[in-house]
Amino acid sequence: MLAYAFRRVLSAIPIALIAVTACFFILRLAPGGPFDGERALPPTVLANLRAHYNLDQPLINQYFIYIWRLLHGDLGPSMVIDGFNVSQLIAIGFPFTLTMALTAFVIATAIGMLAGMVAAVYQNKWPDYVLVLAVMIGVLIPNFLMAALLQLWFGVYLRWFPAGGWVNGSWWHLVLPVTVLAWPHAGRISRLMRGSMIEVLGTNYVRTARSKGLGERLVLARHAIKPALLPVVSYLGPGLSYLLTGSLAVEQIFGLPGIGKYFVTAALNRDYGVVLGTTILYMFIILALNLIVDLVYAWLDPKVRYR
């Protein structure tokens, strides 16, 4: 297992390099720049700024300078937010983003698995129809639209929850953002769990267990849940990465102090360092989550052997 994990890490290095290279050149070749503000800078000041950030050099030279710094763990400075480098901005905003995404992940995974099992046990009955309808709403409506609707209904009209902001660290302000993030994730989990559980409940060993007189709860607990979890586990890694990336837009809509506000501002202002640093961070998170999912999958299914 450790040898397989080591090979996966080595195989991910070229993928990471290709992704970094593509992001670097796409950003640098896009129209505009970090110093193209509403107020034009004097030519001397602009030239000094470009020289300070190596923007006066050929593009290929800028690329190799960035890769060399990246290999030494330096994500570079922010070209728009004065006094901060990219690592400091990530250290400030990412813990909040990670906390919110993990909270939504745990809640959505638990609800989705439970809803999928109930829908499979009561297949083609009213609990199945109600649960399928509820989860489909979360899957079909985009998170930015769902965020606006929940803000309007529960934050403005009913005033049950704060419509946005983060005051004095109150977790009450996270109810609506976590709901927006968790709903579609719970819907996908429940659909996977329902289909997998229906398939498992129709297998021969489950029918044999029932014929021996085991109760329905024992059949589910001992024979059905673990094999039914395999498709769900395969999705959990990408699912958590979707929550992390989806939280960028949700944080911006609700005005939360996560990494999303830095990323959106940096993208609008062509702050190359912040956009690249955030992209690299999420890329490595996705690769790490996929590796963990593969290892857990092998633990759940003894028939799986990675060679």
PDB file of C-alpha atoms in Angstrom:
ATOM      1  CA  MET A   1       0.000   0.000   0.000  1.00  0.00           C
ATOM      2  CA  LEU A   2       2.812   2.411   0.856  1.00  0.00           C
ATOM      3  CA  ALA A   3       4.582   1.581  -2.406  1.00  0.00           C
ATOM      4  CA  TYR A   4       1.397   2.342  -4.316  1.00  0.00           C
ATOM      5  CA  ALA A   5       1.005   5.670  -2.493  1.00  0.00           C
ATOM      6  CA  PHE A   6       4.618   6.581  -3.343  1.00  0.00           C
ATOM      7  CA  ARG A   7       4.074   5.768  -7.034  1.00  0.00           C
ATOM      8  CA  ARG A   8       0.912   7.845  -7.082  1.00  0.00           C
ATOM      9  CA  VAL A   9       2.787  10.815  -5.637  1.00  0.00           C
ATOM     10  CA  LEU A  10       5.501  10.489  -8.283  1.00  0.00           C
ATOM     11  CA  SER A  11       2.943  10.197 -11.077  1.00  0.00           C
ATOM     12  CA  ALA A  12       1.189  13.358  -9.852  1.00  0.00           C
ATOM     13  CA  ILE A  13       4.294  15.532 -10.238  1.00  0.00           C
ATOM     14  CA  PRO A  14       4.055  15.889 -14.069  1.00  0.00           C
ATOM     15  CA  ILE A  15       0.316  16.593 -13.777  1.00  0.00           C
ATOM     16  CA  ALA A  16       0.985  19.326 -11.224  1.00  0.00           C
ATOM     17  CA  LEU A  17       3.702  20.880 -13.408  1.00  0.00           C
ATOM     18  CA  ILE A  18       1.422  20.918 -16.456  1.00  0.00           C
ATOM     19  CA  ALA A  19      -1.384  22.537 -14.432  1.00  0.00           C
ATOM     20  CA  VAL A  20       0.924  25.210 -13.007  1.00  0.00           C
ATOM     21  CA  THR A  21       2.358  25.944 -16.459  1.00  0.00           C
ATOM     22  CA  ALA A  22      -1.086  26.250 -18.042  1.00  0.00           C
ATOM     23  CA  CYS A  23      -2.369  28.576 -15.298  1.00  0.00           C
ATOM     24  CA  PHE A  24       0.759  30.720 -15.456  1.00  0.00           C
ATOM     25  CA  PHE A  25       0.605  31.377 -19.190  1.00  0.00           C
ATOM     26  CA  ILE A  26      -3.185  31.782 -19.309  1.00  0.00           C
ATOM     27  CA  LEU A  27      -3.005  34.474 -16.630  1.00  0.00           C
ATOM     28  CA  ARG A  28      -0.059  36.295 -18.152  1.00  0.00           C
ATOM     29  CA  LEU A  29      -1.467  36.231 -21.697  1.00  0.00           C
ATOM     30  CA  ALA A  30      -4.920  37.476 -20.648  1.00  0.00           C
ATOM     31  CA  PRO A  31      -5.690  41.154 -21.362  1.00  0.00           C
ATOM     32  CA  GLY A  32      -4.947  43.616 -18.592  1.00  0.00           C
ATOM     33  CA  GLY A  33      -2.479  43.605 -15.755  1.00  0.00           C
ATOM     34  CA  PRO A  34      -2.161  44.213 -12.022  1.00  0.00           C
ATOM     35  CA  PHE A  35      -1.334  47.900 -12.466  1.00  0.00           C
ATOM     36  CA  ASP A  36      -4.067  48.805 -14.975  1.00  0.00           C
ATOM     37  CA  GLY A  37      -6.225  50.705 -12.480  1.00  0.00           C
ATOM     38  CA  GLU A  38      -8.707  53.502 -13.029  1.00  0.00           C
ATOM     39  CA  ARG A  39      -5.961  56.040 -12.361  1.00  0.00           C
ATOM     40  CA  ALA A  40      -3.006  55.790 -14.733  1.00  0.00           C
ATOM     41  CA  LEU A  41       0.380  55.581 -13.053  1.00  0.00           C
ATOM     42  CA  PRO A  42       3.294  57.781 -14.160  1.00  0.00           C
ATOM     43  CA  PRO A  43       5.554  55.925 -16.623  1.00  0.00           C
ATOM     44  CA  THR A  44       8.508  55.940 -14.208  1.00  0.00           C
ATOM     45  CA  VAL A  45       6.460  54.458 -11.354  1.00  0.00           C
ATOM     46  CA  LEU A  46       4.946  51.853 -13.674  1.00  0.00           C
ATOM     47  CA  ALA A  47       8.386  50.862 -14.971  1.00  0.00           C
ATOM     48  CA  ASN A  48       9.731  50.501 -11.428  1.00  0.00           C
ATOM     49  CA  LEU A  49       6.773  48.340 -10.403  1.00  0.00           C
ATOM     50  CA  ARG A  50       7.145  46.074 -13.426  1.00  0.00           C
ATOM     51  CA  ALA A  51      10.873  45.711 -12.734  1.00  0.00           C
ATOM     52  CA  HIS A  52      10.227  44.936  -9.061  1.00  0.00           C
ATOM     53  CA  TYR A  53       7.876  42.067  -9.945  1.00  0.00           C
ATOM     54  CA  ASN A  54       9.986  40.891 -12.935  1.00  0.00           C
ATOM     55  CA  LEU A  55       7.195  41.792 -15.357  1.00  0.00           C
ATOM     56  CA  ASP A  56       9.667  43.647 -17.585  1.00  0.00           C
ATOM     57  CA  GLN A  57      11.434  40.405 -18.482  1.00  0.00           C
ATOM     58  CA  PRO A  58      10.461  38.007 -21.303  1.00  0.00           C
ATOM     59  CA  LEU A  59       7.546  35.739 -20.431  1.00  0.00           C
ATOM     60  CA  ILE A  60       9.626  32.565 -20.488  1.00  0.00           C
ATOM     61  CA  ASN A  61      12.076  34.113 -18.003  1.00  0.00           C
ATOM     62  CA  GLN A  62       9.179  35.053 -15.716  1.00  0.00           C
ATOM     63  CA  TYR A  63       7.987  31.446 -15.867  1.00  0.00           C
ATOM     64  CA  PHE A  64      11.315  29.953 -14.831  1.00  0.00           C
ATOM     65  CA  ILE A  65      11.727  32.526 -12.046  1.00  0.00           C
ATOM     66  CA  TYR A  66       8.295  31.567 -10.690  1.00  0.00           C
ATOM     67  CA  ILE A  67       9.006  27.818 -10.902  1.00  0.00           C
ATOM     68  CA  TRP A  68      12.344  28.281  -9.132  1.00  0.00           C
ATOM     69  CA  ARG A  69      10.676  30.178  -6.297  1.00  0.00           C
ATOM     70  CA  LEU A  70       7.860  27.639  -6.156  1.00  0.00           C
ATOM     71  CA  LEU A  71      10.340  24.788  -5.718  1.00  0.00           C
ATOM     72  CA  HIS A  72      11.672  26.656  -2.684  1.00  0.00           C
ATOM     73  CA  GLY A  73       8.181  27.042  -1.205  1.00  0.00           C
ATOM     74  CA  ASP A  74       7.794  30.701  -2.164  1.00  0.00           C
ATOM     75  CA  LEU A  75       4.404  31.533  -3.719  1.00  0.00           C
ATOM     76  CA  GLY A  76       5.508  35.078  -4.388  1.00  0.00           C
ATOM     77  CA  PRO A  77       4.155  38.474  -3.317  1.00  0.00           C
ATOM     78  CA  SER A  78       0.723  39.933  -3.867  1.00  0.00           C
ATOM     79  CA  MET A  79       0.868  42.610  -6.554  1.00  0.00           C
ATOM     80  CA  VAL A  80      -2.313  44.350  -5.373  1.00  0.00           C
ATOM     81  CA  ILE A  81      -2.564  43.863  -1.591  1.00  0.00           C
ATOM     82  CA  ASP A  82       0.375  45.822  -0.234  1.00  0.00           C
ATOM     83  CA  GLY A  83       2.447  44.353   2.570  1.00  0.00           C
ATOM     84  CA  PHE A  84       1.325  40.737   2.188  1.00  0.00           C
ATOM     85  CA  ASN A  85       2.681  37.811   0.263  1.00  0.00           C
ATOM     86  CA  VAL A  86       0.550  34.974  -1.094  1.00  0.00           C
ATOM     87  CA  SER A  87       1.435  32.552   1.699  1.00  0.00           C
ATOM     88  CA  GLN A  88       0.314  35.049   4.342  1.00  0.00           C
ATOM     89  CA  LEU A  89      -3.020  35.678   2.606  1.00  0.00           C
ATOM     90  CA  ILE A  90      -3.655  31.935   2.319  1.00  0.00           C
ATOM     91  CA  ALA A  91      -2.748  31.459   5.984  1.00  0.00           C
ATOM     92  CA  ILE A  92      -5.277  34.150   6.928  1.00  0.00           C
ATOM     93  CA  GLY A  93      -8.225  33.030   4.799  1.00  0.00           C
ATOM     94  CA  PHE A  94      -7.844  29.298   4.227  1.00  0.00           C
ATOM     95  CA  PRO A  95      -8.518  28.078   7.815  1.00  0.00           C
ATOM     96  CA  PHE A  96     -11.978  29.666   7.698  1.00  0.00           C
ATOM     97  CA  THR A  97     -12.656  28.214   4.239  1.00  0.00           C
ATOM     98  CA  LEU A  98     -11.501  24.771   5.334  1.00  0.00           C
ATOM     99  CA  THR A  99     -13.602  24.881   8.511  1.00  0.00           C
ATOM    100  CA  MET A 100     -16.745  25.818   6.604  1.00  0.00           C
ATOM    101  CA  ALA A 101     -16.142  23.226   3.883  1.00  0.00           C
ATOM    102  CA  LEU A 102     -15.430  20.432   6.380  1.00  0.00           C
ATOM    103  CA  THR A 103     -18.564  21.317   8.366  1.00  0.00           C
ATOM    104  CA  ALA A 104     -20.676  21.144   5.213  1.00  0.00           C
ATOM    105  CA  PHE A 105     -18.888  17.943   4.175  1.00  0.00           C
ATOM    106  CA  VAL A 106     -19.593  16.074   7.428  1.00  0.00           C
ATOM    107  CA  ILE A 107     -23.222  17.195   7.632  1.00  0.00           C
ATOM    108  CA  ALA A 108     -23.955  16.536   3.955  1.00  0.00           C
ATOM    109  CA  THR A 109     -22.244  13.128   3.936  1.00  0.00           C
ATOM    110  CA  ALA A 110     -24.172  11.926   6.976  1.00  0.00           C
ATOM    111  CA  ILE A 111     -27.520  13.217   5.680  1.00  0.00           C
ATOM    112  CA  GLY A 112     -26.885  11.956   2.145  1.00  0.00           C
ATOM    113  CA  MET A 113     -25.951   8.438   3.264  1.00  0.00           C
ATOM    114  CA  LEU A 114     -28.939   8.198   5.593  1.00  0.00           C
ATOM    115  CA  ALA A 115     -31.330   9.535   2.944  1.00  0.00           C
ATOM    116  CA  GLY A 116     -29.924   7.142   0.330  1.00  0.00           C
ATOM    117  CA  MET A 117     -30.345   4.128   2.602  1.00  0.00           C
ATOM    118  CA  VAL A 118     -33.920   5.078   3.530  1.00  0.00           C
ATOM    119  CA  ALA A 119     -34.808   5.668  -0.128  1.00  0.00           C
ATOM    120  CA  ALA A 120     -33.351   2.271  -1.099  1.00  0.00           C
ATOM    121  CA  VAL A 121     -35.162   0.383   1.669  1.00  0.00           C
ATOM    122  CA  TYR A 122     -38.468   2.069   0.744  1.00  0.00           C
ATOM    123  CA  GLN A 123     -37.881   1.918  -3.009  1.00  0.00           C
ATOM    124  CA  ASN A 124     -40.791   3.224  -5.107  1.00  0.00           C
ATOM    125  CA  LYS A 125     -42.749   4.248  -2.001  1.00  0.00           C
ATOM    126  CA  TRP A 126     -43.563   7.708  -0.682  1.00  0.00           C
ATOM    127  CA  PRO A 127     -40.362   8.133   1.440  1.00  0.00           C
ATOM    128  CA  ASP A 128     -38.328   7.392  -1.690  1.00  0.00           C
ATOM    129  CA  TYR A 129     -40.234   9.957  -3.767  1.00  0.00           C
ATOM    130  CA  VAL A 130     -40.002  12.678  -1.089  1.00  0.00           C
ATOM    131  CA  LEU A 131     -36.264  12.206  -0.542  1.00  0.00           C
ATOM    132  CA  VAL A 132     -35.506  12.080  -4.272  1.00  0.00           C
ATOM    133  CA  LEU A 133     -37.438  15.330  -4.785  1.00  0.00           C
ATOM    134  CA  ALA A 134     -35.661  17.049  -1.899  1.00  0.00           C
ATOM    135  CA  VAL A 135     -32.166  16.104  -3.048  1.00  0.00           C
ATOM    136  CA  MET A 136     -32.870  16.920  -6.693  1.00  0.00           C
ATOM    137  CA  ILE A 137     -33.674  20.516  -5.737  1.00  0.00           C
ATOM    138  CA  GLY A 138     -30.187  20.888  -4.304  1.00  0.00           C
ATOM    139  CA  VAL A 139     -28.537  19.289  -7.330  1.00  0.00           C
ATOM    140  CA  LEU A 140     -30.425  21.271  -9.974  1.00  0.00           C
ATOM    141  CA  ILE A 141     -30.213  24.783  -8.480  1.00  0.00           C
ATOM    142  CA  PRO A 142     -26.715  26.368  -8.716  1.00  0.00           C
ATOM    143  CA  ASN A 143     -25.148  27.378  -5.422  1.00  0.00           C
ATOM    144  CA  PHE A 144     -25.004  31.104  -6.254  1.00  0.00           C
ATOM    145  CA  LEU A 145     -28.766  31.124  -6.980  1.00  0.00           C
ATOM    146  CA  MET A 146     -29.518  29.013  -3.906  1.00  0.00           C
ATOM    147  CA  ALA A 147     -27.436  31.424  -1.803  1.00  0.00           C
ATOM    148  CA  ALA A 148     -29.382  34.427  -3.079  1.00  0.00           C
ATOM    149  CA  LEU A 149     -32.744  32.714  -2.468  1.00  0.00           C
ATOM    150  CA  LEU A 150     -31.869  31.671   1.083  1.00  0.00           C
ATOM    151  CA  GLN A 151     -30.525  35.145   1.821  1.00  0.00           C
ATOM    152  CA  LEU A 152     -33.768  36.695   0.598  1.00  0.00           C
ATOM    153  CA  TRP A 153     -36.197  34.314   2.317  1.00  0.00           C
ATOM    154  CA  PHE A 154     -34.519  33.467   5.625  1.00  0.00           C
ATOM    155  CA  GLY A 155     -32.252  36.482   6.007  1.00  0.00           C
ATOM    156  CA  VAL A 156     -34.347  39.412   4.737  1.00  0.00           C
ATOM    157  CA  TYR A 157     -38.014  38.412   4.859  1.00  0.00           C
ATOM    158  CA  LEU A 158     -38.167  36.001   7.821  1.00  0.00           C
ATOM    159  CA  ARG A 159     -35.003  37.259   9.590  1.00  0.00           C
ATOM    160  CA  TRP A 160     -34.314  33.830  11.048  1.00  0.00           C
ATOM    161  CA  PHE A 161     -30.619  33.911  10.191  1.00  0.00           C
ATOM    162  CA  PRO A 162     -28.071  36.641   9.359  1.00  0.00           C
ATOM    163  CA  ALA A 163     -28.096  37.383   5.636  1.00  0.00           C
ATOM    164  CA  GLY A 164     -24.321  37.783   5.529  1.00  0.00           C
ATOM    165  CA  GLY A 165     -21.176  38.862   7.287  1.00  0.00           C
ATOM    166  CA  TRP A 166     -19.192  37.408  10.157  1.00  0.00           C
ATOM    167  CA  VAL A 167     -19.687  39.223  13.464  1.00  0.00           C
ATOM    168  CA  ASN A 168     -17.730  38.288  16.603  1.00  0.00           C
ATOM    169  CA  GLY A 169     -17.114  34.739  15.379  1.00  0.00           C
ATOM    170  CA  SER A 170     -20.794  33.761  15.674  1.00  0.00           C
ATOM    171  CA  TRP A 171     -21.481  30.362  14.129  1.00  0.00           C
ATOM    172  CA  TRP A 172     -25.065  31.511  13.615  1.00  0.00           C
ATOM    173  CA  HIS A 173     -23.774  33.355  10.543  1.00  0.00           C
ATOM    174  CA  LEU A 174     -22.665  30.060   8.966  1.00  0.00           C
ATOM    175  CA  VAL A 175     -26.081  28.360   8.902  1.00  0.00           C
ATOM    176  CA  LEU A 176     -27.081  29.646   5.472  1.00  0.00           C
ATOM    177  CA  PRO A 177     -23.627  29.308   3.804  1.00  0.00           C
ATOM    178  CA  VAL A 178     -23.165  25.758   5.094  1.00  0.00           C
ATOM    179  CA  THR A 179     -26.677  24.873   3.913  1.00  0.00           C
ATOM    180  CA  VAL A 180     -25.889  26.179   0.426  1.00  0.00           C
ATOM    181  CA  LEU A 181     -22.691  24.119   0.291  1.00  0.00           C
ATOM    182  CA  ALA A 182     -24.096  20.965   1.878  1.00  0.00           C
ATOM    183  CA  TRP A 183     -27.361  20.618  -0.048  1.00  0.00           C
ATOM    184  CA  PRO A 184     -26.007  19.618  -3.490  1.00  0.00           C
ATOM    185  CA  HIS A 185     -23.305  17.436  -1.908  1.00  0.00           C
ATOM    186  CA  ALA A 186     -25.933  15.595   0.153  1.00  0.00           C
ATOM    187  CA  GLY A 187     -28.017  15.146  -2.988  1.00  0.00           C
ATOM    188  CA  ARG A 188     -25.194  13.504  -4.920  1.00  0.00           C
ATOM    189  CA  ILE A 189     -24.263  11.289  -1.974  1.00  0.00           C
ATOM    190  CA  SER A 190     -27.858  10.149  -1.510  1.00  0.00           C
ATOM    191  CA  ARG A 191     -28.252   9.293  -5.198  1.00  0.00           C
ATOM    192  CA  LEU A 192     -25.069   7.236  -5.174  1.00  0.00           C
ATOM    193  CA  MET A 193     -26.014   5.533  -1.906  1.00  0.00           C
ATOM    194  CA  ARG A 194     -29.535   4.761  -3.098  1.00  0.00           C
ATOM    195  CA  GLY A 195     -28.422   3.143  -6.354  1.00  0.00           C
ATOM    196  CA  SER A 196     -25.640   1.182  -4.697  1.00  0.00           C
ATOM    197  CA  MET A 197     -27.842   0.013  -1.820  1.00  0.00           C
ATOM    198  CA  ILE A 198     -30.589  -1.153  -4.192  1.00  0.00           C
ATOM    199  CA  GLU A 199     -28.022  -3.190  -6.099  1.00  0.00           C
ATOM    200  CA  VAL A 200     -26.569  -4.705  -2.913  1.00  0.00           C
ATOM    201  CA  LEU A 201     -29.999  -5.563  -1.478  1.00  0.00           C
ATOM    202  CA  GLY A 202     -30.676  -7.646  -4.584  1.00  0.00           C
ATOM    203  CA  THR A 203     -27.529  -9.786  -4.282  1.00  0.00           C
ATOM    204  CA  ASN A 204     -27.556 -13.470  -3.367  1.00  0.00           C
ATOM    205  CA  TYR A 205     -25.750 -13.127  -0.033  1.00  0.00           C
ATOM    206  CA  VAL A 206     -28.292 -10.576   1.212  1.00  0.00           C
ATOM    207  CA  ARG A 207     -31.172 -12.857   0.218  1.00  0.00           C
ATOM    208  CA  THR A 208     -29.392 -15.729   1.996  1.00  0.00           C
ATOM    209  CA  ALA A 209     -29.030 -13.647   5.151  1.00  0.00           C
ATOM    210  CA  ARG A 210     -32.744 -12.828   5.085  1.00  0.00           C
ATOM    211  CA  SER A 211     -33.662 -16.471   4.512  1.00  0.00           C
ATOM    212  CA  LYS A 212     -31.757 -17.379   7.699  1.00  0.00           C
ATOM    213  CA  GLY A 213     -34.129 -15.189   9.685  1.00  0.00           C
ATOM    214  CA  LEU A 214     -31.926 -12.139  10.276  1.00  0.00           C
ATOM    215  CA  GLY A 215     -33.806  -8.921  10.886  1.00  0.00           C
ATOM    216  CA  GLU A 216     -33.698  -6.092   8.383  1.00  0.00           C
ATOM    217  CA  ARG A 217     -31.470  -3.945  10.602  1.00  0.00           C
ATOM    218  CA  LEU A 218     -28.900  -6.718  11.024  1.00  0.00           C
ATOM    219  CA  VAL A 219     -28.923  -7.414   7.301  1.00  0.00           C
ATOM    220  CA  LEU A 220     -28.254  -3.753   6.563  1.00  0.00           C
ATOM    221  CA  ALA A 221     -25.601  -3.345   9.260  1.00  0.00           C
ATOM    222  CA  ARG A 222     -23.677  -6.581   8.648  1.00  0.00           C
ATOM    223  CA  HIS A 223     -24.060  -7.280   4.948  1.00  0.00           C
ATOM    224  CA  ALA A 224     -25.333  -4.273   2.973  1.00  0.00           C
ATOM    225  CA  ILE A 225     -23.836  -0.996   4.199  1.00  0.00           C
ATOM    226  CA  LYS A 226     -20.123  -1.696   3.707  1.00  0.00           C
ATOM    227  CA  PRO A 227     -20.286  -2.874   0.049  1.00  0.00           C
ATOM    228  CA  ALA A 228     -22.807  -0.138  -0.713  1.00  0.00           C
ATOM    229  CA  LEU A 229     -20.317   2.481   0.485  1.00  0.00           C
ATOM    230  CA  LEU A 230     -17.809   1.807  -2.308  1.00  0.00           C
ATOM    231  CA  PRO A 231     -19.279   4.221  -4.897  1.00  0.00           C
ATOM    232  CA  VAL A 232     -19.820   6.801  -2.152  1.00  0.00           C
ATOM    233  CA  VAL A 233     -16.187   6.617  -1.021  1.00  0.00           C
ATOM    234  CA  SER A 234     -15.044   7.112  -4.630  1.00  0.00           C
ATOM    235  CA  TYR A 235     -16.966  10.387  -4.691  1.00  0.00           C
ATOM    236  CA  LEU A 236     -15.952  11.736  -1.276  1.00  0.00           C
ATOM    237  CA  GLY A 237     -12.533  12.997  -2.394  1.00  0.00           C
ATOM    238  CA  PRO A 238     -13.783  14.971  -5.408  1.00  0.00           C
ATOM    239  CA  GLY A 239     -16.838  15.954  -3.356  1.00  0.00           C
ATOM    240  CA  LEU A 240     -14.727  17.656  -0.693  1.00  0.00           C
ATOM    241  CA  SER A 241     -12.709  19.411  -3.383  1.00  0.00           C
ATOM    242  CA  TYR A 242     -15.974  20.674  -4.928  1.00  0.00           C
ATOM    243  CA  LEU A 243     -17.001  22.052  -1.534  1.00  0.00           C
ATOM    244  CA  LEU A 244     -13.669  23.842  -1.137  1.00  0.00           C
ATOM    245  CA  THR A 245     -13.806  25.421  -4.588  1.00  0.00           C
ATOM    246  CA  GLY A 246     -17.540  26.112  -4.353  1.00  0.00           C
ATOM    247  CA  SER A 247     -16.997  27.924  -1.076  1.00  0.00           C
ATOM    248  CA  LEU A 248     -15.123  30.679  -2.962  1.00  0.00           C
ATOM    249  CA  ALA A 249     -18.341  31.959  -4.554  1.00  0.00           C
ATOM    250  CA  VAL A 250     -20.420  31.353  -1.415  1.00  0.00           C
ATOM    251  CA  GLU A 251     -17.969  33.318   0.724  1.00  0.00           C
ATOM    252  CA  GLN A 252     -18.119  36.219  -1.700  1.00  0.00           C
ATOM    253  CA  ILE A 253     -21.946  36.228  -1.717  1.00  0.00           C
ATOM    254  CA  PHE A 254     -22.269  36.071   2.083  1.00  0.00           C
ATOM    255  CA  GLY A 255     -19.306  38.371   2.767  1.00  0.00           C
ATOM    256  CA  LEU A 256     -17.327  35.839   4.800  1.00  0.00           C
ATOM    257  CA  PRO A 257     -13.619  36.240   5.676  1.00  0.00           C
ATOM    258  CA  GLY A 258     -12.342  33.187   3.824  1.00  0.00           C
ATOM    259  CA  ILE A 259      -9.912  32.833   0.982  1.00  0.00           C
ATOM    260  CA  GLY A 260     -12.723  33.459  -1.504  1.00  0.00           C
ATOM    261  CA  LYS A 261     -12.643  37.238  -1.159  1.00  0.00           C
ATOM    262  CA  TYR A 262      -8.892  37.276  -1.880  1.00  0.00           C
ATOM    263  CA  PHE A 263      -9.275  34.987  -4.886  1.00  0.00           C
ATOM    264  CA  VAL A 264     -12.155  36.898  -6.479  1.00  0.00           C
ATOM    265  CA  THR A 265     -10.458  40.270  -5.899  1.00  0.00           C
ATOM    266  CA  ALA A 266      -7.192  38.911  -7.271  1.00  0.00           C
ATOM    267  CA  ALA A 267      -8.887  37.522 -10.383  1.00  0.00           C
ATOM    268  CA  LEU A 268     -10.567  40.860 -11.099  1.00  0.00           C
ATOM    269  CA  ASN A 269      -7.364  42.842 -10.502  1.00  0.00           C
ATOM    270  CA  ARG A 270      -5.020  40.390 -12.292  1.00  0.00           C
ATOM    271  CA  ASP A 271      -3.084  39.698  -9.107  1.00  0.00           C
ATOM    272  CA  TYR A 272      -1.090  36.866 -10.657  1.00  0.00           C
ATOM    273  CA  GLY A 273       0.522  35.640  -7.454  1.00  0.00           C
ATOM    274  CA  VAL A 274      -2.690  35.210  -5.449  1.00  0.00           C
ATOM    275  CA  VAL A 275      -4.587  33.515  -8.287  1.00  0.00           C
ATOM    276  CA  LEU A 276      -1.722  31.118  -9.001  1.00  0.00           C
ATOM    277  CA  GLY A 277      -1.097  30.425  -5.318  1.00  0.00           C
ATOM    278  CA  THR A 278      -4.761  29.619  -4.657  1.00  0.00           C
ATOM    279  CA  THR A 279      -4.944  27.422  -7.751  1.00  0.00           C
ATOM    280  CA  ILE A 280      -1.826  25.499  -6.712  1.00  0.00           C
ATOM    281  CA  LEU A 281      -3.205  25.033  -3.201  1.00  0.00           C
ATOM    282  CA  TYR A 282      -6.472  23.547  -4.459  1.00  0.00           C
ATOM    283  CA  MET A 283      -4.662  21.399  -7.008  1.00  0.00           C
ATOM    284  CA  PHE A 284      -2.543  19.739  -4.341  1.00  0.00           C
ATOM    285  CA  ILE A 285      -5.593  19.285  -2.102  1.00  0.00           C
ATOM    286  CA  ILE A 286      -7.436  17.497  -4.916  1.00  0.00           C
ATOM    287  CA  LEU A 287      -4.471  15.220  -5.642  1.00  0.00           C
ATOM    288  CA  ALA A 288      -4.094  14.375  -1.947  1.00  0.00           C
ATOM    289  CA  LEU A 289      -7.812  13.653  -1.546  1.00  0.00           C
ATOM    290  CA  ASN A 290      -7.824  11.351  -4.574  1.00  0.00           C
ATOM    291  CA  LEU A 291      -4.900   9.414  -3.103  1.00  0.00           C
ATOM    292  CA  ILE A 292      -6.675   9.038   0.253  1.00  0.00           C
ATOM    293  CA  VAL A 293      -9.851   7.861  -1.474  1.00  0.00           C
ATOM    294  CA  ASP A 294      -7.938   5.176  -3.390  1.00  0.00           C
ATOM    295  CA  LEU A 295      -6.384   3.864  -0.176  1.00  0.00           C
ATOM    296  CA  VAL A 296      -9.733   3.804   1.650  1.00  0.00           C
ATOM    297  CA  TYR A 297     -11.339   2.067  -1.328  1.00  0.00           C
ATOM    298  CA  ALA A 298      -8.751  -0.692  -1.134  1.00  0.00           C
ATOM    299  CA  TRP A 299      -9.420  -1.082   2.590  1.00  0.00           C
ATOM    300  CA  LEU A 300     -13.182  -1.388   2.070  1.00  0.00           C
ATOM    301  CA  ASP A 301     -12.938  -3.882  -0.792  1.00  0.00           C
ATOM    302  CA  PRO A 302     -10.388  -6.685  -0.162  1.00  0.00           C
ATOM    303  CA  LYS A 303     -10.704  -7.766  -3.792  1.00  0.00           C
ATOM    304  CA  VAL A 304      -9.041  -4.551  -4.933  1.00  0.00           C
ATOM    305  CA  ARG A 305      -5.285  -4.881  -5.378  1.00  0.00           C
ATOM    306  CA  TYR A 306      -3.240  -1.970  -6.692  1.00  0.00           C
ATOM    307  CA  ARG A 307      -0.299  -3.076  -8.798  1.00  0.00           C
TER     308      ARG A 307
END
